[in-house]
XYZ file of C-alpha atoms in Angstrom:
151
model
C 98.728 60.239 110.756
C 95.121 59.547 111.707
C 94.946 61.467 115.001
C 96.548 64.611 113.699
C 93.968 64.571 110.920
C 91.448 64.413 113.181
C 92.793 67.128 115.457
C 93.078 69.195 112.139
C 89.733 68.781 111.183
C 88.552 69.561 114.706
C 90.879 72.902 114.525
C 88.879 73.828 111.221
C 85.602 73.385 113.014
C 86.703 75.097 116.081
C 87.814 78.004 113.997
C 84.588 78.028 112.067
C 82.477 77.938 115.224
C 84.425 80.709 117.034
C 84.521 83.074 114.121
C 80.725 82.601 113.768
C 80.506 83.440 117.835
C 82.708 86.557 118.130
C 81.996 88.150 114.358
C 80.819 91.488 115.131
C 81.033 93.231 111.411
C 77.729 92.601 109.933
C 77.178 92.072 106.376
C 81.078 91.380 105.785
C 82.291 88.402 104.438
C 86.087 86.919 103.988
C 86.270 85.614 100.200
C 88.940 82.938 100.311
C 90.039 83.649 97.097
C 90.859 87.649 96.891
C 88.942 87.934 93.840
C 85.875 86.054 95.262
C 86.235 82.730 93.018
C 86.073 79.190 94.324
C 89.768 77.797 94.710
C 91.008 76.264 91.326
C 92.380 73.288 93.358
C 89.497 72.623 96.213
C 90.571 68.962 96.622
C 94.443 69.598 97.324
C 95.285 68.738 100.967
C 97.255 71.312 102.705
C 100.662 70.925 104.484
C 101.868 71.768 107.823
C 99.457 73.087 110.309
C 96.679 72.410 108.060
C 97.816 68.824 107.267
C 94.567 66.737 106.591
C 92.553 69.671 105.440
C 91.823 70.787 101.941
C 91.427 73.890 100.328
C 87.754 73.359 100.248
C 87.637 73.073 103.993
C 89.755 76.471 104.412
C 87.363 78.035 101.975
C 84.258 76.979 104.161
C 85.906 78.478 106.936
C 86.610 81.724 105.092
C 82.998 82.062 104.707
C 82.232 81.827 108.359
C 84.539 85.058 108.924
C 82.669 88.342 108.889
C 85.252 90.936 108.918
C 87.391 90.915 105.816
C 90.552 92.838 107.378
C 90.518 90.685 110.733
C 93.902 88.534 111.241
C 92.005 85.048 111.101
C 90.446 86.503 107.436
C 93.886 87.542 106.133
C 95.423 84.117 107.570
C 92.922 81.649 105.662
C 93.512 84.095 102.661
C 97.200 83.332 102.677
C 96.655 79.774 102.402
C 94.560 80.398 99.302
C 97.220 82.445 97.945
C 100.137 80.142 98.913
C 98.497 76.592 98.592
C 95.259 76.442 96.753
C 96.051 78.630 93.159
C 94.002 81.862 94.151
C 95.154 84.774 92.699
C 95.679 88.564 93.748
C 93.334 90.956 91.657
C 95.469 93.485 89.869
C 93.651 96.278 91.842
C 94.714 95.241 95.283
C 97.405 97.473 96.659
C 99.828 94.353 98.346
C 102.921 96.825 98.644
C 103.252 97.261 102.567
C 106.565 95.614 103.783
C 107.840 95.376 106.884
C 111.403 97.403 105.896
C 110.513 100.846 104.702
C 112.875 100.460 101.901
C 111.274 97.040 100.554
C 114.156 95.157 101.255
C 113.719 91.503 102.812
C 113.084 91.135 106.506
C 116.561 90.569 108.204
C 115.268 88.317 110.717
C 112.256 86.979 109.399
C 112.258 83.964 112.123
C 112.612 86.403 114.787
C 109.691 86.256 117.714
C 107.004 89.056 117.560
C 104.199 88.202 120.337
C 102.847 84.964 118.945
C 104.322 85.091 115.559
C 107.410 86.048 113.661
C 108.799 88.764 111.843
C 108.091 87.160 108.892
C 104.407 86.267 109.726
C 103.784 90.193 110.656
C 105.334 91.112 106.912
C 102.643 88.689 105.167
C 99.774 90.060 107.604
C 100.627 93.677 106.824
C 101.096 93.619 103.166
C 97.864 94.857 102.620
C 97.676 97.618 105.153
C 97.584 101.424 103.908
C 100.478 103.552 103.615
C 100.045 105.252 107.251
C 99.150 101.932 109.011
C 102.371 100.297 107.137
C 104.670 103.472 108.062
C 103.608 102.737 111.911
C 104.941 99.023 111.441
C 108.052 100.460 109.995
C 108.950 102.458 112.777
C 108.205 99.735 115.535
C 108.163 95.943 114.275
C 110.421 96.601 111.318
C 112.865 98.308 113.525
C 112.772 95.180 116.000
C 113.143 92.830 113.261
C 116.357 94.294 111.963
C 115.413 96.801 109.319
C 116.608 100.081 108.890
C 115.026 102.893 110.917
C 112.838 104.963 108.346
C 113.302 108.657 107.803
C 110.436 110.767 109.511
C 107.577 111.469 107.067
């Protein structure tokens, strides 16, 4: 209830402060919605880990992140896509999958460092093909995907 709501607000505030303190890429910006628009549902309350925060709160955090390719930026953008009605621009390549053949990850809940195989797949979807291939041969195999053919 109230305690968790306050904790979430503090988490988002701390994330924003940390992002400002450690951002190193000058002139960059992390758009909450990939097309740069405001979230269509700014007052929607977010579920799960972000419970108690709204889409507008998450969008404010995104604006403090200076590296659009950072893990933090991609995570916040995923909230925009999944919860806040943001859309994906057609020109954005989101085709990198963890399994080289594009099949679903066999073990999406398997732990990989501080996340899961499913979490890694959501993170890498915007990567270019060379980086994507590196994930196929390493984490993809760890997560149960078939070993890809050599390039």
